[in-house]
mmCIF file of C-alpha atoms in Angstrom:
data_model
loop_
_atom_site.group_PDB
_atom_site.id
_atom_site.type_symbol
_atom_site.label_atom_id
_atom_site.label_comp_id
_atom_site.label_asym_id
_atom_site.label_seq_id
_atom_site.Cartn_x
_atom_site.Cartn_y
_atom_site.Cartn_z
ATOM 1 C CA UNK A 1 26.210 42.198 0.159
ATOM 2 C CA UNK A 2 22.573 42.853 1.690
ATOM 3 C CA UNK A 3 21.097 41.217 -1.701
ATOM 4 C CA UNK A 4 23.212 38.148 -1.072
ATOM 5 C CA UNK A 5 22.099 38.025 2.803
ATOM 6 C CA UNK A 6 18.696 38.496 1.993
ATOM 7 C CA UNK A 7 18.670 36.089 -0.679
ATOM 8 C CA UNK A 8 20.665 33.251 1.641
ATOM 9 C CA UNK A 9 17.627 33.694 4.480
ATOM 10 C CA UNK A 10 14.746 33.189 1.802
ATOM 11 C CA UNK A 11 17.008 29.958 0.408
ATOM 12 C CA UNK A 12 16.971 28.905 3.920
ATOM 13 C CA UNK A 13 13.617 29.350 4.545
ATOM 14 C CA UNK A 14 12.452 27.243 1.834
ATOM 15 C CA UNK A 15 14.733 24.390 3.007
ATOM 16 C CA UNK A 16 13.484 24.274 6.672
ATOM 17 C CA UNK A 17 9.686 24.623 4.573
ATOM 18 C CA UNK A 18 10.859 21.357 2.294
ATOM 19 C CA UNK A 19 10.126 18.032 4.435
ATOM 20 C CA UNK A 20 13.262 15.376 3.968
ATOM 21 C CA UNK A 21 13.511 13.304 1.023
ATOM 22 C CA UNK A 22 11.801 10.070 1.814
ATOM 23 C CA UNK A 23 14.347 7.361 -0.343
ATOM 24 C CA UNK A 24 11.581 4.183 -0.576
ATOM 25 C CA UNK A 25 12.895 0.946 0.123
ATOM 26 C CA UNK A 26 12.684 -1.129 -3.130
ATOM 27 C CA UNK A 27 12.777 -4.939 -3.493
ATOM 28 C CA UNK A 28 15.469 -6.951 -1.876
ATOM 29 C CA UNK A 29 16.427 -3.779 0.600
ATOM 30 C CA UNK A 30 14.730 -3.846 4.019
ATOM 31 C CA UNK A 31 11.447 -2.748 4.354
ATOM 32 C CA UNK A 32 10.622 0.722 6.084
ATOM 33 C CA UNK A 33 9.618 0.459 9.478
ATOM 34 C CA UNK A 34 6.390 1.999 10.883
ATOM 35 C CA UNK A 35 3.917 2.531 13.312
ATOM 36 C CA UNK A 36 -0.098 2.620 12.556
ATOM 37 C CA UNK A 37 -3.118 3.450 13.921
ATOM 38 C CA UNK A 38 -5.535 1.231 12.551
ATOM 39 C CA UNK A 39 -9.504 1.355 12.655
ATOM 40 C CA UNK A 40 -9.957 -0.702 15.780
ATOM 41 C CA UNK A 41 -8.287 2.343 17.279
ATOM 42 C CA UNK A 42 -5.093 -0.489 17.651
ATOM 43 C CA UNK A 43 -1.438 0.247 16.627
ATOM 44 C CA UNK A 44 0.680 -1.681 14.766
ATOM 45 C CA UNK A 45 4.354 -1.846 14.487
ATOM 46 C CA UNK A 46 5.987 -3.434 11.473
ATOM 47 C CA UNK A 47 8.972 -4.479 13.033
ATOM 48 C CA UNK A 48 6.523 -6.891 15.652
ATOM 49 C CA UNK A 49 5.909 -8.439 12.759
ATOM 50 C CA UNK A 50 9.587 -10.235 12.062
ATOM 51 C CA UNK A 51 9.389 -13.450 11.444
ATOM 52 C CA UNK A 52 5.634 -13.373 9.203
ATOM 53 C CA UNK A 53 4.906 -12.446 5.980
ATOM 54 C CA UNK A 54 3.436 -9.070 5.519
ATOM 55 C CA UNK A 55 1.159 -8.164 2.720
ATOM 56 C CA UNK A 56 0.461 -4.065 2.108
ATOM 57 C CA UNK A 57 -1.730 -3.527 0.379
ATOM 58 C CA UNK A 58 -3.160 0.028 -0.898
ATOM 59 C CA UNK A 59 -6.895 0.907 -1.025
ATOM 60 C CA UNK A 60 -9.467 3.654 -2.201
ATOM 61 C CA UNK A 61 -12.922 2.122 -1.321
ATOM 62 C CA UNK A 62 -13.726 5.423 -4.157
ATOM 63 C CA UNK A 63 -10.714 3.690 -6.793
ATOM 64 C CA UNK A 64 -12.990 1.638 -9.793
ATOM 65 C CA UNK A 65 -9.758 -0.658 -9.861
ATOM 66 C CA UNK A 66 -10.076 -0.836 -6.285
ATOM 67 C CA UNK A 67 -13.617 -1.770 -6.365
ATOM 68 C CA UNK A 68 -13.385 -4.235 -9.060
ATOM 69 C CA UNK A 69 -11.234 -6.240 -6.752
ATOM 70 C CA UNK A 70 -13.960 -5.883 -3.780
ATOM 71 C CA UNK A 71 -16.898 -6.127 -5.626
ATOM 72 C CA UNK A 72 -15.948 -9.704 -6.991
ATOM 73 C CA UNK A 73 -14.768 -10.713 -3.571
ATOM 74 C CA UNK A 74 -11.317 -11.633 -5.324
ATOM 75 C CA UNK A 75 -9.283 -9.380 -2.797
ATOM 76 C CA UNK A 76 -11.512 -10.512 0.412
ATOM 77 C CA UNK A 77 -10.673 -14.173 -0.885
ATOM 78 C CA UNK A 78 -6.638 -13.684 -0.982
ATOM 79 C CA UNK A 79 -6.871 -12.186 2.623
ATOM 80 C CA UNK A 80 -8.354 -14.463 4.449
ATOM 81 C CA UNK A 81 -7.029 -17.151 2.302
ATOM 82 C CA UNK A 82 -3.238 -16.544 3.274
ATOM 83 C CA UNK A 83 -3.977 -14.759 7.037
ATOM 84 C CA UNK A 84 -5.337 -18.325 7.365
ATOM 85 C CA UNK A 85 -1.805 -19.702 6.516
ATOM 86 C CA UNK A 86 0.283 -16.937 9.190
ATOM 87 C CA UNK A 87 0.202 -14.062 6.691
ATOM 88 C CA UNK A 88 0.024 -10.861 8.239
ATOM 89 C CA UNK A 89 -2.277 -8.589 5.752
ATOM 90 C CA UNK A 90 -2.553 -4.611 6.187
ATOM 91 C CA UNK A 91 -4.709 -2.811 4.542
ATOM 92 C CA UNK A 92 -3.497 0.814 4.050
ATOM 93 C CA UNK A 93 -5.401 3.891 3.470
ATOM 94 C CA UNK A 94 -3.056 7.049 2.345
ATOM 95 C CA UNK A 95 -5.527 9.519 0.721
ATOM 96 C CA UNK A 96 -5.530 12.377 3.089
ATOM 97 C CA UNK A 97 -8.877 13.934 4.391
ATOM 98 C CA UNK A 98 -11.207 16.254 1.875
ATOM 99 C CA UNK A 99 -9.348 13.227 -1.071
ATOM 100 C CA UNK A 100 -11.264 10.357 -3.075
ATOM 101 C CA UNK A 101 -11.086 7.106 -0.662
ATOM 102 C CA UNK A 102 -10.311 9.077 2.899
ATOM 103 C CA UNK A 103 -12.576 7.940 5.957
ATOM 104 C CA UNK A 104 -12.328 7.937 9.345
ATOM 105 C CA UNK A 105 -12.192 4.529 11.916
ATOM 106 C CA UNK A 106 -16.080 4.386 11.755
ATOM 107 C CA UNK A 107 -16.000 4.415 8.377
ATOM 108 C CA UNK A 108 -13.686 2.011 7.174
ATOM 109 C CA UNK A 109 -15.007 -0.142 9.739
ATOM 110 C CA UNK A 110 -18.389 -0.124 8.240
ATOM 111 C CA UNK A 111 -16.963 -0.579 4.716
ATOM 112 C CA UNK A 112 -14.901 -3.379 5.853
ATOM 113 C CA UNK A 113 -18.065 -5.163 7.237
ATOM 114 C CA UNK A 114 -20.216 -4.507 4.376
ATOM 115 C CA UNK A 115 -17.825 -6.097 1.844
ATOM 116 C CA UNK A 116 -16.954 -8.625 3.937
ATOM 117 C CA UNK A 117 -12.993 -7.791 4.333
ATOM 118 C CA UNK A 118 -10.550 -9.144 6.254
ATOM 119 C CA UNK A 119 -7.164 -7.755 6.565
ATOM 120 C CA UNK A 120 -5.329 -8.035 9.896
ATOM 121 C CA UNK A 121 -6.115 -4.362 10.093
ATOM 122 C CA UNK A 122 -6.803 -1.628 8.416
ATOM 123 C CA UNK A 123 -4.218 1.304 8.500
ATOM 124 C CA UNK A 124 -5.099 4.711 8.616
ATOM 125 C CA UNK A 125 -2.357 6.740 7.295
ATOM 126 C CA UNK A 126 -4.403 9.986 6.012
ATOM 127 C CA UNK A 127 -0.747 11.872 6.382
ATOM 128 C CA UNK A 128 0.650 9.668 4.065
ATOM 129 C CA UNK A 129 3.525 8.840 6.123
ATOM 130 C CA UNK A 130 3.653 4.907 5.360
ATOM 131 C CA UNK A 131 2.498 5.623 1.567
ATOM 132 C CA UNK A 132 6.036 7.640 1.059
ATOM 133 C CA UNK A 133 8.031 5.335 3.273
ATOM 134 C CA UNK A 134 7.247 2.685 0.215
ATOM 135 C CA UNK A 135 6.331 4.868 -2.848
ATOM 136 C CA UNK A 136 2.932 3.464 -3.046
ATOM 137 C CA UNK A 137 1.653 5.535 -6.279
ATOM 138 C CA UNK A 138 -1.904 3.246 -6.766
ATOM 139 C CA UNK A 139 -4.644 1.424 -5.451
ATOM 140 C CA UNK A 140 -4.409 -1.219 -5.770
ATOM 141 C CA UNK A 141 -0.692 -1.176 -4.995
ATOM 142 C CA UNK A 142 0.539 -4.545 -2.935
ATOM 143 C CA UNK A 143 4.184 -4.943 -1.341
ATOM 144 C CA UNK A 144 5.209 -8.466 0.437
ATOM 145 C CA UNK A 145 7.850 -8.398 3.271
ATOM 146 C CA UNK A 146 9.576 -11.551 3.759
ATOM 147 C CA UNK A 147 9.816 -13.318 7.657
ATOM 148 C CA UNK A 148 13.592 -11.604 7.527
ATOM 149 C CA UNK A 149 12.224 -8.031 7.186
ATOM 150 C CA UNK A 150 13.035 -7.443 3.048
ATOM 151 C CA UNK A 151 10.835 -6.650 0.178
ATOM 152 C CA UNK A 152 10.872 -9.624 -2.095
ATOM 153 C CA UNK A 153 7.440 -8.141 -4.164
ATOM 154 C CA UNK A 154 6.166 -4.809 -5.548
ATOM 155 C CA UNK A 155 3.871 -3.544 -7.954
ATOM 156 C CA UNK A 156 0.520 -4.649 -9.424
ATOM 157 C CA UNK A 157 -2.104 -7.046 -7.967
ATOM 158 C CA UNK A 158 -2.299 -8.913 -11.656
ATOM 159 C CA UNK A 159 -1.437 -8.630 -15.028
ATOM 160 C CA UNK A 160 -4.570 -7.537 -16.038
ATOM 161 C CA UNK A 161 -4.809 -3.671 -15.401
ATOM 162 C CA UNK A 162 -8.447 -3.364 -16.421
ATOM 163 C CA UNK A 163 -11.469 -2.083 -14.424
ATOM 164 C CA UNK A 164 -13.113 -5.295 -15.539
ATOM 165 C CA UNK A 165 -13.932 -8.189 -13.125
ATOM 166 C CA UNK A 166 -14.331 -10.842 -16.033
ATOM 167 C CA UNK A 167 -10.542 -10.432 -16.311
ATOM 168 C CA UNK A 168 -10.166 -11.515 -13.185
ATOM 169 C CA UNK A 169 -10.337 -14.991 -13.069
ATOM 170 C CA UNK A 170 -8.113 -15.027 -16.421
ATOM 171 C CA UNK A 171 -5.299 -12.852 -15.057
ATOM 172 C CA UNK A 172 -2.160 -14.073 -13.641
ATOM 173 C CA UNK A 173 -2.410 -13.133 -9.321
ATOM 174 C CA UNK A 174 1.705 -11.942 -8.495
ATOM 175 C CA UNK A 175 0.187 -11.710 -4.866
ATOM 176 C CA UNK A 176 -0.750 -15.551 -5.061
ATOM 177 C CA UNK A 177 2.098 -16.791 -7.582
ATOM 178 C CA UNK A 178 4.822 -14.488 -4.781
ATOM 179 C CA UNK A 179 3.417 -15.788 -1.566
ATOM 180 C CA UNK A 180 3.434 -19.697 -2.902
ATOM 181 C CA UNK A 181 6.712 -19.435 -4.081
ATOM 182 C CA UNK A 182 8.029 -17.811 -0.748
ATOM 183 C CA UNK A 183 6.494 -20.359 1.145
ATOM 184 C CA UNK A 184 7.544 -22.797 -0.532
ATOM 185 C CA UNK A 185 11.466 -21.524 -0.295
ATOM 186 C CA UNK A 186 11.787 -20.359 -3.917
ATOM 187 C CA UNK A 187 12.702 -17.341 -5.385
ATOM 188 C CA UNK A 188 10.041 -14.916 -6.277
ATOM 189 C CA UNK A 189 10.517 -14.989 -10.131
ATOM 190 C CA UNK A 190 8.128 -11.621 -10.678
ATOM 191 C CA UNK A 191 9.468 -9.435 -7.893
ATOM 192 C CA UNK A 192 8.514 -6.158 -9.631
ATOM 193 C CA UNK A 193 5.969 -4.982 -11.635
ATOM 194 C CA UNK A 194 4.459 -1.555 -12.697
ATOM 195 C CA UNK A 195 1.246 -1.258 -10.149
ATOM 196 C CA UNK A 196 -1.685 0.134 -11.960
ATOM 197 C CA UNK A 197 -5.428 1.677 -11.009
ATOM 198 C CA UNK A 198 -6.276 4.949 -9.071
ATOM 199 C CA UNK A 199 -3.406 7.449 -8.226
ATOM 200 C CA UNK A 200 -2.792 7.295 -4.154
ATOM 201 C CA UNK A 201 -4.351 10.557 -2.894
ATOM 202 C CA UNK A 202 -1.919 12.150 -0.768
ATOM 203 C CA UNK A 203 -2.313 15.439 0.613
ATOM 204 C CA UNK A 204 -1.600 17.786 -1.910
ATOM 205 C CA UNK A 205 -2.998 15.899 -5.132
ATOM 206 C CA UNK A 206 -4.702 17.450 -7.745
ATOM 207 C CA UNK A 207 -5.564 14.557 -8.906
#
């Protein structure tokens, strides 16, 4: 009987130790809501957002897929290319501090300037809170949110998961080729793919 008591506490323990299985919203369910503190020290609220479509897009400034979409000014391009149409874009950091692609407000400000970004903000979610609520597993990882609040696009930035910018202007863009057929009241005929390039570094990762 005292085995099975002290055997019940440890089990007990180790749930109240376990945090709560996050289920992530996939596409054509509602997209998580969530609060973040970006690097102009602002917060953002998803659901202030109904009505727009939201791009989230994942980023390691550290990633070489990451980079390869920087360094050719191809992901710089599609921001300000649909925030000029009423897109709301969000760049979101998840790796948690002492990880490949964490920085502070300073520094992703700096970074942002240098390469010339521009994202309606840049989310700082170093406890990966936002990064669970949607599964994000890479960067680059992008998720669109329709004006009504549901996923209608996850997974890969473009068909070509290389580290290679001359297969950029060759690839197929499912950001582009999602958003245009939204807009235009279509359905989104690649809603999923499998998202490729660095692993998200959430706290924990050994890798």
């Amino acid at each position: 009987m005292k085995k099975f008591i002290v055997l019940s506490v440890v089990f007990a323990m180790v749930l109240l130790a376990v945090p709560p299985l996050i289920l992530a919203a996939k596409v054509g369910e509602p997209a998580p809501d969530f609060t973040g503190t970006a690097s102009n020290s602002r917060t953002y609220h998803l659901a202030d957002y109904r009505g727009k479509f939201v791009v989230l897009e994942w980023h390691n400034n550290g990633c070489p897929y990451t980079r390869k979409h920087y360094e050719s000014g191809n992901m710089q391009k599609l921001q300000k290319q649909w925030t000029s149409q009423g897109v709301v874009w969000f760049t979101i950091i998840s790796s948690a501090p002492g990880q490949q692609g964490y920085v502070d407000a300073n520094g992703e400000n700096t970074y942002m300037a240098k390469m010339g970004a521009a994202p309606s903000a840049a989310l700082l979610d170093p406890a990966g809170t936002i990064g669970h609520f949607y599964n994000a597993k890479t960067t680059p990882q992008m998720i669109i949110i329709n004006p009504q609040g549901v996923i209608i696009y996850d997974g890969a930035i473009d068909n070509r998961p290389t580290e290679d910018v001359k297969d950029i202007a060759a690839a197929t863009n499912y950001v582009n080729q999602a958003l245009r057929q939204a807009l235009a009241g279509k359905p989104v005929e690649t809603a999923a793919t499998r998202p490729y390039g660095c692993s998200v570094k959430y706290k924990g990762s050994w890798f």
